[in-house]
Amino acid sequence: MPLHVPPAPAPALRSVLAALGSPAAVREAHTPSLRAAQGPATPELPLPVHVLDRITPQGLSATRLAGWRFLIRCGDRAVAAAETMLTPDGWAFSHFFEGPYVASTELALKQAESLQQPYQPRLLSMPGLYMLTLWLHGDTAADGAEGHPAATDLLVPLAPAPPGIAAHLPHQVADLLPVLTLRANRLPLLGSPAA
């Protein structure tokens, strides 16, 4: 089933295209693979990046949209990613980056293409658990910038995943939530004494 990639805001895409067209922005980026890429680099697969700040025993807190991430493709593979953020003046380019999450996101998206049910892909960051997941939202017509993980949505942990959580193994939110809740409640709060 094809994934239904939500459209990114046009200013976010324009800001990434402008950054790709700027030799200074590419040269100053900490992305050797982007600087060394041969041929044209194109932004593809815009994914809204949602952040989940808290996991409580009652469930997931609301998510907030933190930005849009574009995979930067050169030839047949993604060599980097570009992040955009919302500023008081609208969507703006933030930075280029590379690393394991780029390849892991690309792999997870390819795996998701083989699922029987259509999904809308998003990214869900859980900073408290040092975890990034591909969030496969069941409502393909939803606004990609809004929403909350539904119990039947799938979360695919990206590599590197936290210890004990297998990367690239899809979990329904309802099944993964108890594991995440247990882990989140075991982490000591910053500045609090260890038990």
mmCIF file of C-alpha atoms in Angstrom:
data_model
loop_
_atom_site.group_PDB
_atom_site.id
_atom_site.type_symbol
_atom_site.label_atom_id
_atom_site.label_comp_id
_atom_site.label_asym_id
_atom_site.label_seq_id
_atom_site.Cartn_x
_atom_site.Cartn_y
_atom_site.Cartn_z
ATOM 1 C CA MET A 1 0.000 0.000 0.000
ATOM 2 C CA PRO A 2 1.437 3.385 -0.800
ATOM 3 C CA LEU A 3 2.039 5.772 2.046
ATOM 4 C CA HIS A 4 0.076 9.019 2.009
ATOM 5 C CA VAL A 5 2.799 11.591 2.687
ATOM 6 C CA PRO A 6 1.241 14.812 3.994
ATOM 7 C CA PRO A 7 2.128 17.951 2.062
ATOM 8 C CA ALA A 8 4.690 20.162 3.770
ATOM 9 C CA PRO A 9 4.020 23.868 4.054
ATOM 10 C CA ALA A 10 5.263 25.524 0.851
ATOM 11 C CA PRO A 11 7.516 27.987 2.753
ATOM 12 C CA ALA A 12 9.243 25.046 4.498
ATOM 13 C CA LEU A 13 10.036 23.418 1.150
ATOM 14 C CA ARG A 14 11.180 26.727 -0.346
ATOM 15 C CA SER A 15 13.529 27.303 2.603
ATOM 16 C CA VAL A 16 15.125 23.866 2.116
ATOM 17 C CA LEU A 17 15.492 24.420 -1.633
ATOM 18 C CA ALA A 18 17.120 27.796 -0.949
ATOM 19 C CA ALA A 19 19.544 26.201 1.529
ATOM 20 C CA LEU A 20 20.418 23.447 -0.961
ATOM 21 C CA GLY A 21 21.064 26.127 -3.565
ATOM 22 C CA SER A 22 23.368 28.023 -1.234
ATOM 23 C CA PRO A 23 26.980 26.811 -1.484
ATOM 24 C CA ALA A 24 27.686 28.456 1.882
ATOM 25 C CA ALA A 25 24.855 26.597 3.662
ATOM 26 C CA VAL A 26 25.933 23.242 2.249
ATOM 27 C CA ARG A 27 29.631 23.905 2.866
ATOM 28 C CA GLU A 28 29.039 24.975 6.479
ATOM 29 C CA ALA A 29 26.794 21.997 7.273
ATOM 30 C CA HIS A 30 28.282 19.180 9.318
ATOM 31 C CA THR A 31 27.308 16.715 6.614
ATOM 32 C CA PRO A 32 30.315 15.328 4.734
ATOM 33 C CA SER A 33 28.084 13.062 2.643
ATOM 34 C CA LEU A 34 26.016 16.034 1.451
ATOM 35 C CA ARG A 35 29.112 18.088 0.647
ATOM 36 C CA ALA A 36 30.627 15.141 -1.258
ATOM 37 C CA ALA A 37 27.430 14.204 -3.111
ATOM 38 C CA GLN A 38 27.743 14.016 -6.864
ATOM 39 C CA GLY A 39 24.809 15.257 -8.890
ATOM 40 C CA PRO A 40 21.716 17.150 -7.849
ATOM 41 C CA ALA A 41 20.426 16.844 -4.302
ATOM 42 C CA THR A 42 16.656 16.967 -3.943
ATOM 43 C CA PRO A 43 14.426 17.197 -0.859
ATOM 44 C CA GLU A 44 11.906 14.367 -0.696
ATOM 45 C CA LEU A 45 9.429 12.756 1.671
ATOM 46 C CA PRO A 46 8.559 15.669 3.957
ATOM 47 C CA LEU A 47 7.632 14.303 7.357
ATOM 48 C CA PRO A 48 6.112 16.350 10.161
ATOM 49 C CA VAL A 49 8.176 15.954 13.328
ATOM 50 C CA HIS A 50 6.004 15.716 16.422
ATOM 51 C CA VAL A 51 7.406 15.745 19.935
ATOM 52 C CA LEU A 52 5.911 13.807 22.820
ATOM 53 C CA ASP A 53 7.076 15.512 25.998
ATOM 54 C CA ARG A 54 5.495 13.238 28.573
ATOM 55 C CA ILE A 55 4.301 9.683 28.965
ATOM 56 C CA THR A 56 2.165 9.142 32.027
ATOM 57 C CA PRO A 57 0.505 6.022 33.451
ATOM 58 C CA GLN A 58 -2.727 7.396 31.940
ATOM 59 C CA GLY A 59 -1.190 7.468 28.454
ATOM 60 C CA LEU A 60 0.520 9.780 26.047
ATOM 61 C CA SER A 61 0.470 13.516 26.563
ATOM 62 C CA ALA A 62 -0.438 15.703 23.634
ATOM 63 C CA THR A 63 2.112 15.969 20.885
ATOM 64 C CA ARG A 64 3.372 19.241 19.473
ATOM 65 C CA LEU A 65 4.643 19.910 15.982
ATOM 66 C CA ALA A 66 8.347 20.789 16.149
ATOM 67 C CA GLY A 67 9.126 21.041 12.436
ATOM 68 C CA TRP A 68 9.263 19.292 9.090
ATOM 69 C CA ARG A 69 12.074 16.975 8.053
ATOM 70 C CA PHE A 70 12.989 16.326 4.421
ATOM 71 C CA LEU A 71 15.216 13.473 3.297
ATOM 72 C CA ILE A 72 17.848 14.814 0.909
ATOM 73 C CA ARG A 73 18.282 12.367 -1.939
ATOM 74 C CA CYS A 74 21.224 12.234 -4.266
ATOM 75 C CA GLY A 75 21.016 9.445 -6.781
ATOM 76 C CA ASP A 76 19.408 6.342 -5.338
ATOM 77 C CA ARG A 77 19.759 7.070 -1.617
ATOM 78 C CA ALA A 78 19.208 9.667 1.061
ATOM 79 C CA VAL A 79 22.541 11.275 1.975
ATOM 80 C CA ALA A 80 21.273 13.710 4.618
ATOM 81 C CA ALA A 81 18.171 15.361 6.004
ATOM 82 C CA ALA A 82 17.037 18.954 6.274
ATOM 83 C CA GLU A 83 15.083 20.234 9.241
ATOM 84 C CA THR A 84 12.782 23.238 9.196
ATOM 85 C CA MET A 85 11.222 25.074 12.111
ATOM 86 C CA LEU A 86 8.401 27.486 12.679
ATOM 87 C CA THR A 87 9.562 31.014 13.474
ATOM 88 C CA PRO A 88 7.539 34.183 14.125
ATOM 89 C CA ASP A 89 7.987 34.920 10.396
ATOM 90 C CA GLY A 90 6.836 31.475 9.259
ATOM 91 C CA TRP A 91 8.621 28.270 8.263
ATOM 92 C CA ALA A 92 12.402 28.533 7.923
ATOM 93 C CA PHE A 93 15.323 26.235 7.223
ATOM 94 C CA SER A 94 17.027 25.131 10.444
ATOM 95 C CA HIS A 95 19.899 22.783 9.550
ATOM 96 C CA PHE A 96 21.187 19.832 7.552
ATOM 97 C CA PHE A 97 22.277 16.667 9.322
ATOM 98 C CA GLU A 98 23.288 13.104 8.651
ATOM 99 C CA GLY A 99 23.748 10.024 10.763
ATOM 100 C CA PRO A 100 21.963 6.787 11.591
ATOM 101 C CA TYR A 101 18.459 8.252 11.729
ATOM 102 C CA VAL A 102 18.610 9.217 8.045
ATOM 103 C CA ALA A 103 19.229 5.654 6.823
ATOM 104 C CA SER A 104 16.916 4.244 9.486
ATOM 105 C CA THR A 105 14.072 6.541 8.420
ATOM 106 C CA GLU A 106 14.563 5.570 4.787
ATOM 107 C CA LEU A 107 14.513 1.851 5.682
ATOM 108 C CA ALA A 108 11.421 2.205 7.889
ATOM 109 C CA LEU A 109 9.567 4.029 5.110
ATOM 110 C CA LYS A 110 10.439 1.254 2.626
ATOM 111 C CA GLN A 111 9.192 -1.356 5.092
ATOM 112 C CA ALA A 112 5.982 0.605 5.667
ATOM 113 C CA GLU A 113 5.273 0.595 1.926
ATOM 114 C CA SER A 114 4.722 -3.181 2.144
ATOM 115 C CA LEU A 115 2.017 -2.981 4.820
ATOM 116 C CA GLN A 116 -1.523 -3.882 3.799
ATOM 117 C CA GLN A 117 -3.179 -0.827 5.349
ATOM 118 C CA PRO A 118 -2.509 2.704 4.071
ATOM 119 C CA TYR A 119 -0.867 5.079 6.545
ATOM 120 C CA GLN A 120 0.230 8.672 6.798
ATOM 121 C CA PRO A 121 3.910 8.730 7.846
ATOM 122 C CA ARG A 122 5.132 11.136 10.515
ATOM 123 C CA LEU A 123 8.036 11.210 12.934
ATOM 124 C CA LEU A 124 7.452 11.087 16.683
ATOM 125 C CA SER A 125 10.297 12.123 18.954
ATOM 126 C CA MET A 126 10.301 11.098 22.608
ATOM 127 C CA PRO A 127 13.179 13.104 24.094
ATOM 128 C CA GLY A 128 12.686 11.692 27.582
ATOM 129 C CA LEU A 129 13.422 8.202 26.243
ATOM 130 C CA TYR A 130 16.029 9.260 23.651
ATOM 131 C CA MET A 131 13.797 7.652 21.051
ATOM 132 C CA LEU A 132 12.658 8.547 17.543
ATOM 133 C CA THR A 133 9.938 6.571 15.796
ATOM 134 C CA LEU A 134 8.268 6.507 12.435
ATOM 135 C CA TRP A 135 4.639 7.158 13.375
ATOM 136 C CA LEU A 136 2.245 5.534 10.925
ATOM 137 C CA HIS A 137 -1.052 7.342 11.415
ATOM 138 C CA GLY A 138 -4.165 5.468 10.290
ATOM 139 C CA ASP A 139 -6.106 8.564 9.195
ATOM 140 C CA THR A 140 -4.486 9.272 5.822
ATOM 141 C CA ALA A 141 -6.625 12.375 5.235
ATOM 142 C CA ALA A 142 -5.620 14.036 8.525
ATOM 143 C CA ASP A 143 -3.665 17.259 8.706
ATOM 144 C CA GLY A 144 -0.071 16.046 9.188
ATOM 145 C CA ALA A 145 0.677 18.980 11.471
ATOM 146 C CA GLU A 146 -1.948 17.969 14.027
ATOM 147 C CA GLY A 147 -3.087 14.951 15.914
ATOM 148 C CA HIS A 148 -2.388 12.464 18.621
ATOM 149 C CA PRO A 149 -1.237 8.849 18.257
ATOM 150 C CA ALA A 150 -4.315 6.638 18.135
ATOM 151 C CA ALA A 151 -4.243 3.247 19.871
ATOM 152 C CA THR A 152 -4.224 1.465 16.501
ATOM 153 C CA ASP A 153 -1.533 3.643 14.904
ATOM 154 C CA LEU A 154 1.852 2.009 14.423
ATOM 155 C CA LEU A 155 5.141 3.201 15.904
ATOM 156 C CA VAL A 156 8.344 1.921 14.324
ATOM 157 C CA PRO A 157 11.379 2.635 16.536
ATOM 158 C CA LEU A 158 14.271 3.948 14.470
ATOM 159 C CA ALA A 159 17.857 2.833 14.987
ATOM 160 C CA PRO A 160 19.511 3.429 17.298
ATOM 161 C CA ALA A 161 16.608 2.473 19.555
ATOM 162 C CA PRO A 162 16.816 2.440 23.343
ATOM 163 C CA PRO A 163 18.102 -0.816 24.886
ATOM 164 C CA GLY A 164 15.456 -3.512 24.938
ATOM 165 C CA ILE A 165 13.356 -1.970 22.147
ATOM 166 C CA ALA A 166 13.918 -3.499 18.727
ATOM 167 C CA ALA A 167 14.447 -1.044 15.897
ATOM 168 C CA HIS A 168 12.299 -1.412 12.783
ATOM 169 C CA LEU A 169 9.732 -3.621 14.477
ATOM 170 C CA PRO A 170 6.261 -2.029 14.160
ATOM 171 C CA HIS A 171 4.143 -1.862 17.318
ATOM 172 C CA GLN A 172 0.614 -0.670 17.761
ATOM 173 C CA VAL A 173 0.567 2.326 20.084
ATOM 174 C CA ALA A 174 -1.662 0.388 22.523
ATOM 175 C CA ASP A 175 0.938 -2.414 22.720
ATOM 176 C CA LEU A 176 4.034 -0.224 22.983
ATOM 177 C CA LEU A 177 2.531 2.273 25.431
ATOM 178 C CA PRO A 178 2.886 0.058 28.552
ATOM 179 C CA VAL A 179 6.587 -0.502 27.772
ATOM 180 C CA LEU A 180 7.180 3.205 27.207
ATOM 181 C CA THR A 181 5.235 4.153 30.331
ATOM 182 C CA LEU A 182 7.291 1.773 32.455
ATOM 183 C CA ARG A 183 10.555 3.123 31.028
ATOM 184 C CA ALA A 184 9.490 6.758 31.345
ATOM 185 C CA ASN A 185 8.508 6.299 34.984
ATOM 186 C CA ARG A 186 11.835 4.597 35.812
ATOM 187 C CA LEU A 187 13.953 7.453 34.493
ATOM 188 C CA PRO A 188 14.999 9.804 37.305
ATOM 189 C CA LEU A 189 14.040 13.421 36.878
ATOM 190 C CA LEU A 190 16.922 15.755 36.184
ATOM 191 C CA GLY A 191 18.167 17.233 39.424
ATOM 192 C CA SER A 192 16.377 14.698 41.617
ATOM 193 C CA PRO A 193 18.335 12.379 43.883
ATOM 194 C CA ALA A 194 18.752 8.814 42.661
ATOM 195 C CA ALA A 195 16.729 6.256 44.588
#
